[in-house]
Amino acid sequence: MKLLVTGGLGFIGSNFVRYILDKYPNYELINLDKVTYCGRYENLKDIENNPNYTFVKGDIGNQELVEHIINHHKPDVVVNIAAESHNDNAIKDPHIFVKTNVLGTQVLLHACLDKVKRFHHVSTCEVYGDLDLDSDEKFTESTRYAPKSPYNASKAGSDHIVMAYYHTFGLPVTISNAGNNYGPYQYPEKLIPLFVTNAIENKKLPLFKSSQNKREWIHVLDHCRAIDAIIHKGKVGQYYNVGTGVEKNIEEITKIILNHLQKPESLKEYVPDRKSHDRRYLLDSSKIMNEIGWAPEIDFDQGIKETIDWYKENEWWWRPLKNA
Ligand SMILES: NC(=O)c1ccc[n+]([C@@H]2O[C@H](COP(=O)([O-])OP(=O)(O)OC[C@H]3O[C@@H](n4cnc5c(N)ncnc54)[C@H](O)[C@@H]3O)[C@@H](O)[C@H]2O)c1
C-alpha cells in the first residue's frame, strides 16, 4: 500500500510516519509537509534514509504541487494531519488557520477525487465545543459541532468540507476526532512539553487561572493505532471519536510533572485564561471500540512518566526551540 501523509514532520504526523513504516515494512509513504515552525526534520531523523520513505516540502494548499504528487505517486490512501494547531496562535492570527485547515484541506480533497481509495482526515474533539465541569455528558459522533475558538472553528470547517466531498462527489472519506495527545516530539508550546521543559530549566509553569479545566488525554501512539485501524477497517463517510476516558485537569498534570522531576510547587504561576478557553472535553469512543475493535493500550500513569523522561533524555531536541 502507498500512503500520502500530510504534516508528517509535526508531533502526531512524525509519530504516525514512524509507526506505519515500523509496522508495515512493505508500505511506501510520502510525507508532504510545509515545514512550519512545528514541522521539524529532526522529528524523523531516524527514518530519513528508509527506502520506503519520500519527503516532499510543500503546502497542502498548493494545487499544482498536490495534483502532481497525487498523479505521480498515486497513493492509495491519504492521511491529512497537516494543520495549524496551536489555539494561542489562532487568537493572534486566525487567517492562517482558515487558510491551511479549511482551504488547504479543500485543495487536497479536490486533487484526490477519483484517485484514492481513502481520504482520512485527522481532527479534534475541540470541534464539539465544551462541557460543564460537572456534566455527565460526553461528546458522541452525533453531537452538534459548536466550536468556540478560531482554531476549533477552522477544524470544524475542515471536517465539514471533508464530509461534503463524501456526500457530493463520493470521495471515500473518514474523520477521526481525538482527545488531547501527549508523547514525544510535541512542540514545547503545548501544555505538557512546555511544563516539563520549563520545570527542567527551573522556570515558572504558567497555569491558566481556570486550572480545574479538564482535558481527556491520549498517548500519541494510541492515536496512531486508531488512525491505522480506521484506514484499514473504518467505514467510509463515518466520524470516529478517539479517546481514552482519562481526564486530568491542569493542576493534576502539573503535580505529576513536578513530582516526577522532583521540582518544587513554587514553580507554579497563575496567568489569565486564554480567550474562549474551553472548560472540558470528554468523548464517547464506544463507536471505534465496538465497530473496529480499537482500544487504548497505554496506561496514562505510565505513559506520562515515560513522556516526561523522554523530554529529560532528549534535551538536544527541545533546547534549540526554547532558546529560539
Ligand atoms: N495535538 C493534539 O493534542 C491533537 C489532538 C487531536 C487532533 N489533533 C490534530 O492533529 C493534527 C496534527 O496536530 P499536531 O499536534 O501534530 O500539530 P503540529 O503543529 O505539531 O504539526 C502540524 C504539522 O503540519 C505541518 N503543516 C502546517 N501547515 C501546513 C501546510 N499548509 N501544508 C503542509 N504541511 C503543513 C507543519 O509543518 C507540521 O509539521 C492537527 O490537525 C490537529 O488538529 C491534534
Short mmCIF file of N, CA, C and O in Angstrom, two decimals, residues 48-109:
data_model
loop_
_atom_site.label_atom_id
_atom_site.label_comp_id
_atom_site.label_asym_id
_atom_site.label_seq_id
_atom_site.Cartn_x
_atom_site.Cartn_y
_atom_site.Cartn_z
N GLU A 48 14.96 9.01 7.89
CA GLU A 48 15.06 9.74 6.61
C GLU A 48 15.72 8.92 5.51
O GLU A 48 15.52 9.19 4.33
N ASN A 49 16.50 7.87 5.88
CA ASN A 49 17.13 7.03 4.84
C ASN A 49 16.35 5.75 4.56
O ASN A 49 16.82 4.90 3.81
N ASN A 50 15.17 5.62 5.16
CA ASN A 50 14.34 4.44 4.88
C ASN A 50 13.93 4.47 3.40
O ASN A 50 13.35 5.46 2.93
N PRO A 51 14.21 3.41 2.63
CA PRO A 51 13.91 3.43 1.20
C PRO A 51 12.42 3.53 0.88
O PRO A 51 12.04 3.91 -0.24
N ASN A 52 11.57 3.23 1.86
CA ASN A 52 10.12 3.33 1.61
C ASN A 52 9.56 4.72 1.91
O ASN A 52 8.35 4.93 1.86
N TYR A 53 10.46 5.64 2.28
CA TYR A 53 10.01 6.96 2.72
C TYR A 53 10.46 8.05 1.75
O TYR A 53 11.62 8.10 1.36
N THR A 54 9.51 8.90 1.34
CA THR A 54 9.84 10.04 0.46
C THR A 54 9.32 11.30 1.12
O THR A 54 8.16 11.33 1.57
N PHE A 55 10.15 12.32 1.17
CA PHE A 55 9.70 13.59 1.73
C PHE A 55 9.52 14.64 0.64
O PHE A 55 10.37 14.77 -0.24
N VAL A 56 8.42 15.36 0.69
CA VAL A 56 8.22 16.49 -0.23
C VAL A 56 7.90 17.72 0.62
O VAL A 56 6.98 17.69 1.44
N LYS A 57 8.69 18.78 0.41
CA LYS A 57 8.40 20.02 1.15
C LYS A 57 7.37 20.82 0.37
O LYS A 57 7.58 21.11 -0.82
N GLY A 58 6.24 21.15 1.01
CA GLY A 58 5.24 21.94 0.30
C GLY A 58 3.96 22.09 1.10
O GLY A 58 3.79 21.48 2.16
N ASP A 59 3.07 22.89 0.53
CA ASP A 59 1.85 23.32 1.20
C ASP A 59 0.66 22.48 0.67
O ASP A 59 0.52 22.34 -0.55
N ILE A 60 -0.17 22.00 1.57
CA ILE A 60 -1.36 21.24 1.11
C ILE A 60 -2.30 22.12 0.29
O ILE A 60 -3.14 21.62 -0.44
N GLY A 61 -2.12 23.43 0.41
CA GLY A 61 -2.96 24.36 -0.35
C GLY A 61 -2.40 24.70 -1.72
O GLY A 61 -2.99 25.50 -2.46
N ASN A 62 -1.26 24.12 -2.09
CA ASN A 62 -0.65 24.40 -3.39
C ASN A 62 -1.20 23.39 -4.41
O ASN A 62 -0.76 22.25 -4.49
N GLN A 63 -2.18 23.85 -5.16
CA GLN A 63 -2.95 22.94 -6.04
C GLN A 63 -2.05 22.21 -7.03
O GLN A 63 -2.16 20.98 -7.20
N GLU A 64 -1.14 22.96 -7.68
CA GLU A 64 -0.29 22.34 -8.70
C GLU A 64 0.58 21.24 -8.10
O GLU A 64 0.70 20.14 -8.63
N LEU A 65 1.17 21.56 -6.96
CA LEU A 65 2.06 20.59 -6.29
C LEU A 65 1.26 19.35 -5.84
O LEU A 65 1.68 18.20 -6.05
N VAL A 66 0.13 19.59 -5.23
CA VAL A 66 -0.66 18.48 -4.68
C VAL A 66 -1.14 17.58 -5.81
O VAL A 66 -1.07 16.35 -5.72
N GLU A 67 -1.59 18.19 -6.92
CA GLU A 67 -2.03 17.37 -8.06
C GLU A 67 -0.87 16.56 -8.61
O GLU A 67 -1.02 15.39 -8.96
N HIS A 68 0.29 17.19 -8.66
CA HIS A 68 1.47 16.48 -9.18
C HIS A 68 1.79 15.27 -8.28
O HIS A 68 2.04 14.18 -8.79
N ILE A 69 1.74 15.47 -6.97
CA ILE A 69 2.06 14.36 -6.04
C ILE A 69 1.06 13.22 -6.22
O ILE A 69 1.43 12.05 -6.30
N ILE A 70 -0.21 13.56 -6.30
CA ILE A 70 -1.25 12.51 -6.43
C ILE A 70 -1.07 11.78 -7.77
O ILE A 70 -1.12 10.55 -7.83
N ASN A 71 -0.84 12.52 -8.83
CA ASN A 71 -0.73 11.88 -10.16
C ASN A 71 0.57 11.10 -10.31
O ASN A 71 0.60 10.05 -10.92
N HIS A 72 1.64 11.62 -9.72
CA HIS A 72 2.95 10.98 -9.89
C HIS A 72 3.10 9.77 -8.95
O HIS A 72 3.50 8.70 -9.38
N HIS A 73 2.76 9.95 -7.67
CA HIS A 73 2.97 8.87 -6.69
C HIS A 73 1.79 7.91 -6.60
O HIS A 73 1.94 6.80 -6.10
N LYS A 74 0.63 8.37 -7.01
CA LYS A 74 -0.58 7.52 -6.98
C LYS A 74 -0.81 6.82 -5.63
O LYS A 74 -0.87 5.58 -5.57
N PRO A 75 -0.95 7.59 -4.56
CA PRO A 75 -1.19 6.94 -3.25
C PRO A 75 -2.57 6.28 -3.22
O PRO A 75 -3.51 6.75 -3.86
N ASP A 76 -2.65 5.17 -2.47
CA ASP A 76 -3.95 4.53 -2.26
C ASP A 76 -4.73 5.28 -1.20
O ASP A 76 -5.95 5.40 -1.27
N VAL A 77 -4.01 5.73 -0.18
CA VAL A 77 -4.65 6.35 0.98
C VAL A 77 -3.96 7.68 1.29
O VAL A 77 -2.73 7.77 1.24
N VAL A 78 -4.76 8.69 1.60
CA VAL A 78 -4.21 9.98 2.06
C VAL A 78 -4.62 10.16 3.51
O VAL A 78 -5.78 9.95 3.86
N VAL A 79 -3.65 10.50 4.36
CA VAL A 79 -3.96 10.80 5.76
C VAL A 79 -3.58 12.26 5.99
O VAL A 79 -2.41 12.62 5.97
N ASN A 80 -4.60 13.09 6.17
CA ASN A 80 -4.36 14.54 6.28
C ASN A 80 -4.17 14.94 7.74
O ASN A 80 -5.14 15.09 8.48
N ILE A 81 -2.92 15.12 8.11
CA ILE A 81 -2.59 15.51 9.50
C ILE A 81 -2.12 16.96 9.54
O ILE A 81 -2.10 17.59 10.59
N ALA A 82 -1.74 17.51 8.39
CA ALA A 82 -1.21 18.88 8.35
C ALA A 82 -2.24 19.86 8.88
O ALA A 82 -3.41 19.78 8.53
N ALA A 83 -1.79 20.77 9.71
CA ALA A 83 -2.69 21.82 10.20
C ALA A 83 -1.88 22.84 10.98
O ALA A 83 -0.77 22.57 11.43
N GLU A 84 -2.46 24.03 11.09
CA GLU A 84 -2.03 24.94 12.14
C GLU A 84 -2.76 24.45 13.38
O GLU A 84 -3.98 24.21 13.34
N SER A 85 -2.02 24.28 14.50
CA SER A 85 -2.60 23.51 15.59
C SER A 85 -2.62 24.19 16.96
O SER A 85 -3.09 23.60 17.91
N HIS A 86 -2.09 25.43 17.05
CA HIS A 86 -1.98 26.00 18.41
C HIS A 86 -3.03 27.09 18.65
O HIS A 86 -3.00 28.15 18.00
N ASN A 87 -3.92 26.81 19.61
CA ASN A 87 -5.00 27.73 19.95
C ASN A 87 -4.54 29.17 20.18
O ASN A 87 -5.18 30.11 19.72
N ASP A 88 -3.44 29.36 20.89
CA ASP A 88 -2.96 30.72 21.19
C ASP A 88 -2.64 31.47 19.90
O ASP A 88 -2.96 32.67 19.76
N ASN A 89 -1.99 30.78 18.95
CA ASN A 89 -1.63 31.43 17.68
C ASN A 89 -2.88 31.81 16.89
O ASN A 89 -2.90 32.82 16.18
N ALA A 90 -3.91 30.99 17.02
CA ALA A 90 -5.15 31.25 16.26
C ALA A 90 -5.86 32.50 16.77
O ALA A 90 -6.64 33.12 16.04
N ILE A 91 -5.57 32.88 18.02
CA ILE A 91 -6.19 34.10 18.54
C ILE A 91 -5.42 35.31 18.02
O ILE A 91 -6.00 36.33 17.67
N LYS A 92 -4.10 35.12 17.85
CA LYS A 92 -3.29 36.24 17.31
C LYS A 92 -3.49 36.39 15.81
O LYS A 92 -3.51 37.49 15.29
N ASP A 93 -3.61 35.28 15.08
CA ASP A 93 -3.72 35.34 13.61
C ASP A 93 -4.63 34.22 13.09
O ASP A 93 -4.15 33.19 12.62
N PRO A 94 -5.94 34.45 13.15
CA PRO A 94 -6.86 33.39 12.70
C PRO A 94 -6.73 33.07 11.21
O PRO A 94 -7.05 31.97 10.79
N HIS A 95 -6.26 34.04 10.41
CA HIS A 95 -6.28 33.88 8.95
C HIS A 95 -5.56 32.61 8.47
O HIS A 95 -6.10 31.83 7.69
N ILE A 96 -4.35 32.40 8.98
CA ILE A 96 -3.55 31.25 8.51
C ILE A 96 -4.23 29.93 8.90
O ILE A 96 -4.07 28.91 8.22
N PHE A 97 -5.01 29.96 9.99
CA PHE A 97 -5.72 28.74 10.42
C PHE A 97 -6.81 28.37 9.42
O PHE A 97 -6.97 27.21 9.06
N VAL A 98 -7.55 29.40 8.96
CA VAL A 98 -8.59 29.12 7.96
C VAL A 98 -7.92 28.73 6.64
O VAL A 98 -8.35 27.79 5.96
N LYS A 99 -6.82 29.42 6.31
CA LYS A 99 -6.15 29.15 5.03
C LYS A 99 -5.65 27.70 4.97
O LYS A 99 -5.95 26.97 4.03
N THR A 100 -4.91 27.27 5.97
CA THR A 100 -4.36 25.91 5.94
C THR A 100 -5.44 24.87 6.25
O THR A 100 -5.63 23.91 5.50
N ASN A 101 -6.15 25.08 7.35
CA ASN A 101 -7.01 24.00 7.84
C ASN A 101 -8.26 23.82 6.98
O ASN A 101 -8.70 22.67 6.77
N VAL A 102 -8.81 24.92 6.47
CA VAL A 102 -10.03 24.78 5.65
C VAL A 102 -9.67 24.77 4.17
O VAL A 102 -9.93 23.79 3.47
N LEU A 103 -9.05 25.86 3.69
CA LEU A 103 -8.79 25.95 2.24
C LEU A 103 -7.78 24.91 1.80
O LEU A 103 -7.93 24.29 0.75
N GLY A 104 -6.73 24.70 2.59
CA GLY A 104 -5.71 23.71 2.24
C GLY A 104 -6.33 22.32 2.14
O GLY A 104 -6.07 21.56 1.20
N THR A 105 -7.17 21.99 3.10
CA THR A 105 -7.84 20.67 3.08
C THR A 105 -8.70 20.53 1.84
O THR A 105 -8.73 19.47 1.19
N GLN A 106 -9.38 21.62 1.44
CA GLN A 106 -10.25 21.54 0.24
C GLN A 106 -9.40 21.28 -1.02
O GLN A 106 -9.79 20.48 -1.88
N VAL A 107 -8.26 21.93 -1.12
CA VAL A 107 -7.39 21.73 -2.29
C VAL A 107 -6.95 20.27 -2.35
O VAL A 107 -7.00 19.62 -3.40
N LEU A 108 -6.56 19.74 -1.22
CA LEU A 108 -6.11 18.34 -1.15
C LEU A 108 -7.25 17.38 -1.51
O LEU A 108 -7.06 16.43 -2.28
N LEU A 109 -8.43 17.63 -0.94
CA LEU A 109 -9.60 16.79 -1.25
C LEU A 109 -9.87 16.77 -2.75
O LEU A 109 -10.08 15.72 -3.35
#
